[in-house]
XYZ file of C-alpha atoms in Angstrom:
784
model
C -18.339 27.121 -16.796
C -19.047 24.652 -19.591
C -21.052 21.624 -18.488
C -21.851 23.020 -14.981
C -25.254 22.177 -13.617
C -26.972 20.796 -10.576
C -26.917 17.025 -10.832
C -30.216 15.511 -11.910
C -29.780 11.826 -11.224
C -30.413 9.475 -8.327
C -27.462 10.668 -6.302
C -28.370 14.292 -7.146
C -31.857 13.788 -5.905
C -30.445 12.429 -2.686
C -28.200 15.426 -2.504
C -30.995 17.933 -2.908
C -33.054 16.135 -0.259
C -30.174 16.301 2.181
C -29.717 20.058 1.582
C -33.344 20.953 1.914
C -34.065 18.686 4.860
C -31.074 20.145 6.658
C -32.386 23.639 6.358
C -30.116 24.847 3.570
C -31.350 26.999 0.695
C -30.383 25.650 -2.677
C -30.070 28.380 -5.303
C -28.310 28.260 -8.658
C -25.990 25.476 -7.546
C -25.017 27.090 -4.243
C -26.014 25.791 -0.856
C -26.126 28.498 1.815
C -25.888 27.326 5.452
C -28.128 29.000 7.970
C -26.622 29.176 11.433
C -23.439 27.300 10.499
C -23.031 23.808 9.175
C -21.280 21.709 6.526
C -21.122 22.860 2.949
C -18.917 21.421 0.178
C -18.832 22.049 -3.575
C -18.305 18.811 -5.547
C -17.237 19.046 -9.197
C -17.251 15.620 -10.851
C -14.753 15.537 -13.677
C -14.313 12.806 -16.251
C -14.254 9.249 -14.894
C -16.194 10.438 -11.834
C -13.201 12.077 -10.092
C -14.510 14.560 -7.483
C -12.837 17.950 -7.059
C -14.101 19.065 -3.616
C -13.831 22.619 -2.280
C -14.939 23.753 1.156
C -14.447 26.690 3.492
C -13.042 24.583 6.312
C -11.723 21.102 7.071
C -14.973 19.886 8.586
C -16.861 20.736 5.389
C -14.067 19.259 3.261
C -14.363 16.050 5.233
C -18.084 16.131 4.686
C -17.642 16.398 0.907
C -15.086 13.525 0.907
C -17.287 11.298 3.025
C -20.300 11.985 0.822
C -18.485 11.438 -2.468
C -16.757 8.259 -1.362
C -20.062 6.892 -0.102
C -21.688 7.688 -3.446
C -19.094 5.532 -5.213
C -18.027 2.869 -2.641
C -20.415 2.735 0.280
C -20.179 -1.070 0.461
C -16.389 -1.052 0.757
C -16.426 1.489 3.549
C -19.274 -0.270 5.351
C -17.438 -3.559 5.250
C -14.246 -1.900 6.516
C -16.190 -0.633 9.519
C -17.631 -4.109 10.146
C -14.040 -5.364 10.236
C -12.612 -2.789 12.645
C -15.611 -3.235 14.968
C -14.907 -6.969 15.241
C -18.141 -8.072 13.566
C -17.064 -10.012 10.445
C -18.056 -13.344 11.989
C -21.495 -12.026 12.823
C -22.261 -10.865 9.309
C -19.997 -12.847 6.972
C -19.592 -16.205 8.660
C -17.383 -17.573 11.497
C -14.569 -18.983 9.458
C -11.054 -19.038 10.913
C -9.897 -15.786 9.342
C -13.001 -13.832 10.382
C -12.862 -15.074 13.998
C -9.157 -14.214 14.248
C -9.817 -10.780 12.792
C -12.752 -10.137 15.110
C -10.870 -11.178 18.232
C -7.902 -8.970 17.264
C -10.117 -5.880 16.632
C -12.351 -6.559 19.620
C -9.293 -6.610 21.855
C -8.341 -3.136 20.576
C -11.887 -1.971 21.299
C -11.779 -3.425 24.792
C -8.425 -1.751 25.349
C -9.912 1.594 24.148
C -6.917 1.882 21.848
C -8.478 4.371 19.454
C -9.872 6.526 22.282
C -6.399 6.751 23.793
C -5.070 8.081 20.439
C -7.203 11.182 20.916
C -5.905 12.078 24.357
C -3.183 14.727 24.556
C -2.199 18.145 23.225
C -3.754 18.629 19.858
C -0.596 19.503 18.027
C -0.530 16.587 15.527
C 2.278 14.922 17.507
C 0.885 14.167 20.951
C -2.661 13.812 19.553
C -4.486 14.628 16.323
C -4.967 18.315 15.556
C -8.321 20.083 15.460
C -8.074 20.286 11.689
C -7.751 16.527 11.360
C -10.463 15.892 13.954
C -12.755 18.250 11.993
C -11.938 16.305 8.845
C -12.850 12.993 10.433
C -16.029 14.432 12.021
C -17.029 15.877 8.634
C -16.296 12.600 6.839
C -18.606 10.751 9.215
C -21.328 13.368 8.784
C -21.077 13.305 4.955
C -21.135 9.478 4.755
C -24.151 9.399 7.057
C -25.937 12.101 5.031
C -25.576 10.021 1.909
C -26.709 6.920 3.711
C -29.837 8.667 5.047
C -30.833 9.721 1.604
C -29.858 6.546 -0.254
C -30.442 3.639 2.157
C -33.379 2.281 0.218
C -31.785 3.153 -3.123
C -28.318 1.576 -2.756
C -27.865 -0.362 -5.946
C -24.591 -2.017 -5.290
C -25.337 -5.767 -4.915
C -22.446 -6.151 -2.489
C -24.473 -4.521 0.268
C -27.897 -3.470 -0.968
C -30.450 -4.111 1.803
C -27.856 -5.431 4.237
C -28.224 -4.690 7.954
C -24.480 -4.262 8.332
C -24.569 -1.007 6.379
C -25.090 1.472 9.235
C -24.242 5.044 10.132
C -20.588 5.643 10.957
C -19.161 7.444 13.986
C -15.923 9.361 14.289
C -14.601 6.613 16.553
C -15.245 4.050 13.820
C -13.014 6.064 11.507
C -10.240 6.325 14.093
C -10.449 2.577 14.594
C -10.059 2.120 10.849
C -7.152 4.508 10.769
C -5.380 2.699 13.574
C -5.896 -0.601 11.798
C -4.126 0.718 8.714
C -1.249 1.940 10.817
C -0.567 -1.572 12.294
C -1.103 -3.434 8.965
C 2.564 -4.381 8.722
C 3.037 -5.128 12.451
C 0.476 -6.402 14.993
C -2.167 -6.503 12.259
C 0.003 -8.833 10.232
C 0.555 -10.973 13.312
C -3.082 -11.000 14.357
C -3.568 -14.761 14.072
C -0.412 -15.290 16.122
C -1.732 -12.997 18.869
C -5.055 -14.802 18.918
C -3.298 -18.180 18.928
C -1.097 -17.321 21.909
C -2.153 -19.775 24.623
C -0.001 -20.737 27.584
C 1.146 -24.327 27.711
C -1.273 -26.594 29.581
C -4.129 -24.182 29.231
C -7.455 -26.053 29.633
C -5.394 -29.178 30.266
C -4.217 -29.338 26.706
C -1.125 -28.530 24.703
C -3.060 -28.660 21.397
C -1.185 -27.331 18.394
C -2.267 -23.996 16.987
C -1.646 -22.430 13.598
C -0.827 -18.866 12.573
C -0.149 -18.944 8.855
C -0.148 -15.191 8.354
C 2.148 -14.600 11.248
C 4.424 -17.308 9.883
C 4.507 -15.540 6.539
C 5.668 -12.362 8.275
C 8.470 -14.237 10.036
C 9.685 -15.941 6.873
C 9.582 -12.795 4.724
C 12.996 -11.372 3.933
C 11.902 -7.858 4.923
C 9.037 -6.004 6.586
C 6.906 -5.245 3.515
C 3.268 -6.218 4.046
C 2.149 -9.126 1.906
C 0.279 -8.245 -1.239
C 1.435 -4.659 -1.660
C 4.378 -2.963 -3.367
C 5.130 -0.021 -5.624
C 7.416 1.780 -8.072
C 8.266 5.471 -7.925
C 10.609 7.881 -9.652
C 11.518 11.344 -8.432
C 13.106 13.215 -11.344
C 15.164 16.343 -10.877
C 16.145 19.075 -13.278
C 18.905 17.071 -14.931
C 16.490 14.285 -15.850
C 13.603 16.233 -17.464
C 13.578 18.094 -20.728
C 12.014 21.187 -19.065
C 14.273 21.337 -16.028
C 11.226 21.111 -13.733
C 10.720 18.310 -11.228
C 8.656 15.312 -12.236
C 7.272 12.387 -10.363
C 6.045 8.865 -11.240
C 3.646 7.304 -8.735
C 2.944 3.610 -9.426
C 1.690 1.900 -6.219
C 0.849 -1.808 -6.453
C -2.162 -2.507 -4.187
C -5.193 -4.827 -4.212
C -7.749 -4.354 -6.926
C -10.593 -5.377 -4.606
C -11.566 -4.542 -1.054
C -11.061 -1.501 1.118
C -7.421 -1.092 0.153
C -8.374 0.311 -3.238
C -7.294 3.824 -3.974
C -9.752 6.618 -4.693
C -8.891 9.627 -6.837
C -9.835 13.052 -5.622
C -8.784 16.714 -5.501
C -9.294 18.527 -2.180
C -9.196 22.251 -1.490
C -9.720 24.616 1.438
C -8.818 28.004 -0.154
C -5.600 29.355 1.235
C -5.039 26.378 3.527
C -4.843 23.154 1.555
C -4.995 22.212 -2.183
C -3.965 18.771 -3.293
C -4.841 16.374 -6.147
C -4.121 12.701 -6.042
C -5.418 9.570 -4.363
C -6.071 8.058 -0.942
C -7.108 4.617 0.241
C -10.911 4.404 0.370
C -12.176 5.544 3.709
C -9.341 7.971 4.331
C -10.178 11.751 4.286
C -6.929 13.208 2.925
C -4.783 12.674 -0.200
C -1.896 10.339 0.585
C -0.228 10.181 -2.902
C -0.397 13.267 -5.045
C 0.708 16.852 -5.670
C -0.008 20.428 -4.926
C 1.120 23.330 -7.085
C 4.817 23.044 -6.176
C 5.641 19.543 -5.089
C 4.563 15.977 -5.841
C 5.151 12.798 -3.851
C 4.499 9.084 -3.836
C 5.037 6.148 -1.525
C 6.580 2.703 -1.929
C 6.434 -0.007 0.688
C 9.553 0.048 2.830
C 11.680 -2.913 3.838
C 11.952 -1.775 7.483
C 10.461 -3.878 10.304
C 7.709 -2.258 12.356
C 7.937 -4.393 15.470
C 10.535 -6.135 17.650
C 10.312 -9.411 19.522
C 11.097 -9.742 23.220
C 12.121 -13.159 24.467
C 10.584 -13.624 27.883
C 12.127 -15.788 30.559
C 9.152 -17.355 32.370
C 8.824 -18.058 36.063
C 9.070 -21.820 36.710
C 5.596 -23.250 37.271
C 3.871 -20.099 36.094
C 3.934 -19.628 32.292
C 2.008 -16.277 32.523
C 4.703 -14.583 34.622
C 8.165 -13.451 33.443
C 11.365 -12.185 34.938
C 12.402 -8.552 34.382
C 15.484 -7.077 36.025
C 15.439 -9.864 38.567
C 11.797 -9.338 39.537
C 8.618 -11.101 38.540
C 5.994 -9.460 36.315
C 2.562 -10.891 35.722
C 1.070 -10.892 32.219
C -2.263 -9.251 31.797
C -4.954 -11.695 30.712
C -8.042 -10.409 28.937
C -10.969 -12.486 27.843
C -12.259 -11.252 24.495
C -15.652 -12.258 23.165
C -17.079 -11.897 19.694
C -20.521 -12.675 18.288
C -21.119 -15.293 15.607
C -24.378 -16.775 14.178
C -23.790 -19.891 16.262
C -23.227 -17.945 19.486
C -20.350 -16.112 21.190
C -16.729 -17.188 20.895
C -14.306 -16.216 23.621
C -10.549 -16.337 23.869
C -8.173 -15.259 26.596
C -5.377 -13.095 25.166
C -2.235 -12.080 27.024
C -0.204 -8.860 27.209
C 3.043 -7.821 28.715
C 4.450 -4.368 29.351
C 6.176 -4.738 25.960
C 2.958 -5.617 24.099
C 0.985 -8.715 23.196
C 2.250 -12.267 23.420
C 2.578 -13.836 19.953
C 2.879 -17.465 18.900
C 4.330 -18.616 15.583
C 4.457 -22.425 15.856
C 7.901 -23.877 15.349
C 9.542 -20.492 15.436
C 8.202 -18.491 18.394
C 6.509 -21.030 20.667
C 5.101 -20.501 24.120
C 6.701 -23.141 26.320
C 6.962 -23.573 30.047
C 10.298 -21.688 29.933
C 9.936 -19.071 27.208
C 7.358 -16.880 25.503
C 7.634 -14.002 23.012
C 5.995 -10.605 23.029
C 6.191 -7.823 20.481
C 6.430 -4.092 20.660
C 4.499 -2.518 17.765
C 5.766 1.037 17.260
C 2.833 1.904 15.069
C 0.281 1.001 17.728
C 0.658 4.526 19.059
C 1.175 6.260 15.701
C -1.683 8.716 15.833
C 0.338 11.251 13.803
C -0.297 10.042 10.240
C -3.256 12.141 9.119
C -1.639 15.276 10.417
C 1.575 14.240 8.655
C -0.174 13.825 5.254
C -1.943 17.149 5.821
C 1.449 18.799 6.394
C 2.891 17.031 3.344
C 0.117 18.583 1.247
C 1.143 22.010 2.393
C 4.870 21.682 1.710
C 6.225 23.913 -1.044
C 9.586 22.301 -1.694
C 11.689 19.197 -1.087
C 13.333 21.031 1.778
C 10.012 21.757 3.471
C 8.822 18.208 2.880
C 12.017 16.854 4.476
C 11.342 19.080 7.501
C 7.824 17.654 7.754
C 9.212 14.118 7.732
C 11.886 14.950 10.310
C 9.510 16.570 12.752
C 6.479 14.312 12.479
C 7.834 10.816 11.735
C 4.391 9.498 10.846
C 4.668 7.243 7.814
C 3.654 3.764 9.067
C 5.312 1.456 6.495
C 6.257 3.429 3.430
C 9.111 5.374 1.794
C 8.695 8.822 0.278
C 9.800 9.726 -3.231
C 9.201 13.360 -4.230
C 10.079 16.132 -6.635
C 9.497 19.865 -6.631
C 9.182 22.662 -9.153
C 12.803 23.692 -8.538
C 13.984 20.439 -9.994
C 15.019 18.714 -6.775
C 14.200 15.035 -6.093
C 13.947 13.303 -2.693
C 14.088 9.743 -1.447
C 13.574 9.053 2.228
C 12.700 6.101 4.385
C 11.468 8.184 7.271
C 8.907 5.611 8.298
C 8.208 4.505 11.868
C 10.932 1.986 12.726
C 11.753 0.486 16.146
C 14.874 1.891 17.716
C 17.242 -1.009 17.250
C 20.651 0.499 16.798
C 23.733 -1.509 15.964
C 24.895 -1.270 19.549
C 21.519 -2.372 20.980
C 21.439 -5.294 18.518
C 24.899 -6.460 19.494
C 24.226 -6.265 23.217
C 20.616 -7.466 23.362
C 19.877 -9.916 20.571
C 20.728 -13.418 21.944
C 23.154 -15.450 19.855
C 20.540 -17.871 18.434
C 18.700 -14.906 16.890
C 21.609 -12.895 15.485
C 21.405 -14.596 12.115
C 17.663 -13.925 11.909
C 18.381 -10.220 12.417
C 21.242 -10.187 9.892
C 19.155 -11.866 7.154
C 15.684 -10.412 7.723
C 15.905 -7.408 10.055
C 13.825 -9.095 12.704
C 15.131 -8.220 16.095
C 14.561 -10.590 19.018
C 15.635 -8.722 22.167
C 16.356 -10.044 25.613
C 13.115 -9.327 27.452
C 14.575 -9.953 30.886
C 16.612 -6.678 31.056
C 15.495 -3.067 31.067
C 18.795 -2.207 29.350
C 17.285 -3.916 26.270
C 14.268 -1.638 26.024
C 14.076 0.447 22.850
C 14.969 3.765 24.521
C 14.818 7.107 22.734
C 16.872 8.907 20.063
C 17.328 12.581 20.921
C 15.938 13.678 17.549
C 12.990 11.220 17.473
C 9.416 12.472 17.482
C 8.429 9.920 20.116
C 10.287 7.351 22.258
C 11.057 3.890 20.882
C 11.680 4.750 17.244
C 14.755 5.685 15.202
C 15.264 9.403 14.843
C 15.902 11.126 11.503
C 19.676 10.886 11.873
C 19.403 7.112 11.847
C 17.148 6.965 8.728
C 18.245 7.115 5.065
C 17.606 10.355 3.049
C 18.880 11.425 -0.330
C 18.267 14.654 -2.296
C 19.396 14.789 -5.920
C 18.997 16.960 -9.043
C 19.027 13.950 -11.389
C 16.837 11.151 -9.988
C 15.885 8.842 -7.157
C 13.871 5.668 -7.452
C 12.540 2.792 -5.398
C 10.776 -0.491 -6.270
C 10.511 -2.061 -2.808
C 14.095 -3.039 -2.254
C 15.887 -1.181 0.500
C 17.251 2.349 0.424
C 20.726 1.241 -0.703
C 20.469 2.116 -4.395
C 17.922 4.947 -4.369
C 20.431 6.448 -6.754
C 23.356 4.077 -7.644
C 25.705 7.065 -8.034
C 25.322 7.722 -4.316
C 24.665 4.458 -2.452
C 23.150 4.918 1.038
C 25.022 2.808 3.608
C 25.588 2.513 7.331
C 22.040 2.320 8.645
C 20.702 -0.110 11.202
C 19.828 -3.501 9.744
C 16.230 -3.183 10.905
C 15.706 -0.503 8.204
C 16.908 -2.679 5.307
C 19.795 -4.557 3.774
C 22.833 -3.191 1.946
C 25.220 -4.589 -0.661
C 22.834 -7.458 -1.403
C 21.228 -8.664 -4.613
C 18.474 -6.370 -5.943
C 15.230 -7.593 -7.484
C 14.867 -7.704 -11.227
C 12.153 -5.019 -10.916
C 14.518 -2.708 -9.062
C 17.235 -3.285 -11.630
C 14.939 -2.622 -14.553
C 13.607 0.504 -12.816
C 17.059 2.012 -12.738
C 17.986 0.819 -16.223
C 14.890 2.504 -17.623
C 15.862 5.854 -16.121
C 19.473 5.605 -17.282
C 18.531 4.518 -20.821
C 16.015 7.392 -21.130
C 18.624 9.904 -20.005
C 21.071 8.501 -22.527
C 18.445 8.209 -25.293
C 19.128 4.488 -25.791
C 15.676 3.142 -25.018
C 14.249 3.450 -28.548
C 12.158 6.536 -27.687
C 12.896 9.910 -29.308
C 15.283 12.325 -27.645
C 16.770 12.228 -24.162
C 15.341 12.947 -20.803
C 11.791 12.785 -19.593
C 8.573 14.434 -20.498
C 5.364 13.210 -18.781
C 4.496 11.407 -22.002
C 7.856 9.615 -22.164
C 7.523 8.783 -18.426
C 4.139 7.147 -19.151
C 5.569 5.231 -22.111
C 8.452 3.899 -20.031
C 6.211 2.867 -17.162
C 3.840 0.950 -19.456
C 6.546 -0.296 -21.747
C 5.981 -3.730 -20.179
C 9.537 -4.995 -20.495
C 10.254 -8.382 -18.847
C 13.861 -7.920 -17.760
C 14.260 -11.544 -16.713
C 13.416 -12.554 -20.282
C 15.898 -10.000 -21.669
C 18.614 -11.644 -19.565
C 18.018 -15.378 -20.102
C 15.417 -16.076 -22.823
C 17.908 -16.881 -25.563
C 19.892 -19.233 -23.391
C 16.674 -20.854 -22.200
C 15.532 -21.465 -25.716
C 18.839 -22.991 -26.739
C 18.701 -25.258 -23.710
C 15.106 -26.173 -24.381
C 15.713 -26.967 -28.050
C 18.805 -29.019 -27.242
C 16.876 -31.080 -24.698
C 13.177 -30.957 -25.687
C 11.911 -33.163 -22.941
C 12.203 -32.696 -19.184
C 10.997 -34.220 -15.954
C 8.473 -32.196 -13.931
C 8.505 -31.981 -10.169
C 5.899 -34.784 -9.950
C 8.134 -37.155 -11.951
C 6.194 -36.975 -15.221
C 8.004 -36.441 -18.580
C 6.997 -33.275 -20.392
C 7.468 -32.405 -24.067
C 8.956 -28.894 -24.219
C 8.804 -28.414 -28.019
C 5.847 -26.031 -28.030
C 7.272 -24.050 -25.118
C 10.566 -23.691 -26.979
C 8.751 -22.315 -30.026
C 6.589 -19.932 -27.932
C 9.574 -18.549 -26.069
C 11.566 -18.050 -29.292
C 8.705 -16.048 -30.748
C 8.083 -13.984 -27.626
C 8.753 -10.205 -27.906
C 10.146 -10.034 -24.309
C 7.291 -7.882 -23.135
C 3.926 -8.395 -21.358
C 1.824 -6.339 -23.753
C -1.643 -7.417 -24.869
C -0.146 -8.661 -28.177
C 2.781 -10.473 -26.547
C 2.680 -14.175 -27.344
C 4.210 -16.731 -25.018
C 4.905 -14.377 -22.143
C 2.862 -16.541 -19.800
C 5.256 -19.434 -20.340
C 8.140 -17.372 -19.089
C 6.061 -16.008 -16.220
C 5.197 -19.456 -14.895
C 8.786 -20.640 -15.533
C 10.067 -17.784 -13.385
C 7.401 -18.355 -10.721
C 8.403 -22.013 -10.586
C 11.951 -21.036 -9.593
C 13.543 -21.384 -13.007
C 15.399 -18.088 -12.983
C 18.612 -19.501 -11.544
C 21.856 -17.791 -12.380
C 25.334 -19.220 -12.977
C 27.268 -16.060 -12.062
C 27.368 -14.679 -8.501
C 26.099 -11.325 -7.316
C 28.771 -8.675 -7.320
C 28.103 -5.719 -4.963
C 30.408 -3.650 -7.161
C 28.060 -4.313 -10.142
C 24.680 -4.629 -8.477
C 22.574 -3.672 -11.490
C 24.095 -6.168 -13.904
C 24.723 -9.194 -11.710
C 23.769 -11.956 -11.675
C 22.838 -12.252 -15.378
C 23.685 -15.687 -16.865
C 21.229 -18.547 -16.793
C 22.456 -21.623 -14.941
C 21.960 -23.946 -17.868
C 23.601 -26.833 -16.079
C 21.277 -26.647 -13.083
C 18.590 -29.383 -13.597
C 16.083 -27.236 -11.688
C 15.931 -24.821 -14.657
C 14.480 -27.500 -16.923
C 12.254 -28.824 -14.189
C 10.753 -25.395 -13.732
C 9.989 -25.142 -17.443
C 8.405 -28.561 -17.399
C 6.255 -27.511 -14.393
C 5.216 -24.337 -16.219
C 4.093 -26.332 -19.263
C 2.084 -28.689 -17.077
C 0.435 -25.849 -15.207
C -0.557 -24.156 -18.428
C -2.193 -27.350 -19.790
C -5.146 -26.451 -22.006
C -3.906 -22.915 -22.609
C -2.109 -22.321 -25.949
C 1.524 -21.685 -25.157
C 1.721 -19.096 -27.926
C -1.469 -17.331 -26.945
C -1.673 -13.535 -26.951
C -1.514 -12.223 -23.360
C -4.609 -10.091 -23.980
C -6.562 -13.222 -24.891
C -5.830 -15.001 -21.586
C -5.260 -12.217 -18.999
C -8.239 -10.063 -18.139
C -10.326 -8.266 -15.523
C -14.090 -8.904 -15.404
C -16.462 -5.976 -15.355
C -19.971 -7.442 -15.344
C -20.184 -9.544 -18.447
C -17.268 -7.693 -20.025
C -13.764 -9.128 -20.066
C -11.220 -6.315 -20.238
C -7.794 -7.442 -21.534
C -5.002 -6.571 -19.087
C -1.326 -6.058 -19.763
C 1.510 -6.246 -17.159
C 2.954 -9.177 -15.303
C 4.655 -10.767 -12.322
C 7.751 -9.293 -10.687
C 9.415 -12.704 -10.685
C 9.760 -12.239 -14.490
C 11.331 -8.803 -13.927
C 8.275 -6.772 -14.963
C 8.082 -3.150 -13.846
C 4.299 -2.780 -14.509
C 3.320 -5.338 -11.901
C 0.061 -7.307 -12.289
C -0.516 -10.244 -9.964
C -3.105 -12.901 -10.674
C -3.436 -16.684 -10.506
C -3.579 -19.001 -13.496
C -6.756 -21.006 -13.974
C -5.937 -24.203 -15.886
C -7.428 -24.250 -19.355
C -8.508 -20.593 -19.016
C -5.615 -18.230 -18.256
C -5.616 -15.357 -15.783
C -9.244 -14.252 -15.462
C -9.007 -11.896 -12.488
C -6.345 -9.413 -11.197
C -5.593 -9.734 -7.517
C -3.308 -6.730 -7.127
C -0.705 -4.696 -8.853
C -0.498 -1.352 -10.689
C -3.397 0.681 -9.238
C -3.038 4.488 -9.172
C -0.745 5.838 -11.911
C 0.441 9.444 -11.967
C 3.098 11.132 -14.112
C 3.176 14.822 -13.075
C 5.446 17.715 -13.921
C 5.679 20.760 -11.638
C 5.989 23.407 -14.334
C 5.932 27.218 -14.146
C 2.306 27.304 -15.266
C 1.311 24.741 -12.684
C 1.220 20.930 -12.550
C 0.502 18.989 -15.704
C 0.617 15.414 -16.844
C -1.301 12.142 -16.741
C -3.072 9.966 -14.154
C -5.233 6.877 -14.038
C -6.903 4.499 -11.566
C -6.617 1.063 -13.169
C -9.625 -0.546 -11.543
C -11.805 2.547 -11.921
C -13.345 4.887 -9.291
C -16.213 2.703 -8.088
C -16.522 -0.967 -7.111
C -20.292 -0.802 -7.760
C -21.169 -2.631 -10.950
C -24.101 -0.272 -11.460
C -21.934 2.872 -11.350
C -21.016 4.681 -14.535
C -17.435 4.737 -13.144
C -17.091 0.975 -12.663
C -15.088 0.069 -15.720
C -14.171 3.227 -17.669
C -10.628 3.718 -16.332
C -9.985 -0.049 -16.555
C -10.681 0.115 -20.284
C -8.428 3.155 -20.450
C -5.617 1.246 -18.709
C -6.058 -1.651 -21.117
C -5.462 0.741 -24.028
C -2.528 2.426 -22.228
C -4.596 5.632 -22.171
C -4.782 8.267 -19.473
C -6.741 11.021 -17.869
C -5.052 14.417 -17.515
C -3.983 16.291 -14.433
C -6.729 18.841 -13.585
C -5.262 21.170 -11.009
C -5.567 24.678 -12.480
C -8.925 26.289 -13.125
C -8.235 26.158 -16.879
C -7.490 22.423 -16.765
C -10.737 21.668 -14.882
C -12.915 23.922 -16.948
C -11.694 22.236 -20.076
C -13.223 18.937 -18.983
C -16.358 18.431 -21.172
C -17.908 16.082 -18.652
C -17.804 18.378 -15.640
C -20.792 18.165 -13.332
C -21.207 20.401 -10.245
C -23.314 20.043 -7.113
C -23.209 20.977 -3.469
C -23.776 18.909 -0.394
C -24.215 20.080 3.152
C -26.341 20.248 6.316
C -26.775 22.197 9.443
C -24.246 21.106 11.988
C -25.842 19.461 15.003
């Protein structure tokens, strides 16, 4: 194989040391285990992407843990600090760290992760042996790398730090559980920690829970800071007639929620290429030889509120079916540099008590508890394992129906037969229309109708969640109550609800807790559908009709700003007719330069686009106000006319000009929007969804400078076709494989993204062997 050799660099030296010290013979690139053990072949392709092959799932996990530690040991180590409730100890006792530690320490005290592992190992009652082996192997591989490299870690984020320590399997399960509850109790963590009964310690001091408040005020259940686009293309949408998939998740560019590209194989049992969140042992977005899938964040809610009627004179007891129940009080203690901090937290048989000041207060009469249906979702890793083994859309749908494991995401998929699937088969509390009508008190009916948040009467057992006959576990909606669509043309989602997964077949009639119907769609959703329709009609300016993977890539990174397409000309006319406006702070602003910049703008957010930032900040300031109403009969084209008579439009433009003070209003986007990599500033294209941009890039403007750092947005990109000769196409990790500035894979894919380039799919032997940068080595050890 061209380019194959045993690695001869720092990490390779560590590898060889591990193999020899563990009693493994290393011969010609092959590690032979004596008496059983872990053994994994790692083939590093271009951009540092590991292709890992092992004889069993324990060894596969070992290879994944080792490779991820090589590239991102600091991110994984910090994640483990978090889930073990030790952020305050190591990173300072600020408010956020203390709240995080108390939340995670409570889960530790409750033995929440340990309880996940009790039960029949069928992947439904409790994790299977295959997944347990994978987690055990991951821990062993991570620890093997750490043993060999502890004194050689060259990532300044954690080099020489005491908090980088060996990992246990239990640590990994705690991290997995934390990811499951990210959109539910995890998002409400500060509200759980702030929940104090009235009069406690002789005080009714006000508390704050800003993150919990953000959850309550959000229009749906999507976790803050994440999103995604995805297309599933069937035979009638592709030039070859094979299925095709676009994966375009929008996730943070820093921290442990970065994706990691990898290809994993246990011959005859599992073979998947794609990406997973760092610290996870299995591919979560990707493809095998016959089917590809992606995820977008779902609108469904993951928890329900229960309004508790408290016992007079005892705010920690509540009435239930005419009887009194006592809350469970637990004092949780965390370590900080200044000494321990303790807080007494309260639980009910529904779940923890939560306080959101001004919205869900704990008074002498009333308190609110939540039921988090992902708190017991120990099925996810087995579910993703089963997804990776599916051979068709039909089989994938059966996996979703049986396992119901996805914590807060939709599935968009396509197979080699040219079938495409959309499904929101995520874990959703069982709030049916009848339960909502009977059990949501009148003051909360509007909250449910507008946001999907259900506040149930907590005084009656009749208002418990119950069980659907077809549900995998009690308390969640079964498959019959969840939206699914299979097509041979296309399905799409950009974080709006299921309603218009394909506008030719609207999905309607589902419980409100899953999402809204017949309501205005985001500009990103509308553009996403328009792009597919225009490509199929050949009216998008690209050659031909239908999709190839190249055309899919071009469409995704076309960087259209749909909001600008709708209103820019009217905005310029308004601006030129009235070239001064009053900003929100009362100052008068000259709009002349903004008018000229907008007139010259190419309506895109490419590196060469001039003036796009003016429109971005105008939209973010609330300037995109429409004169025409939304029409549910024309949801993709309404509203579409700028409300030129609304004074708030001109105010928003004035605010944008003030905010951009010191930045040329006609600047090229590539000159003011970037991502730092060491001393290098890499120009970044893409933009905010408020402007109607499909290729989402979120950052904050720095006055006089521009947008010097990406916060989150387009992260893993994959355009894959499931052809007769195997999968083919393009893929890319925008922020690169490693967060270590001393890694060779710290900036290479970021530069590639800047140039709208790509890496190729490397699933077949021929594809992998053709990589000129392929490097091969083995890792392993005798199993203890």
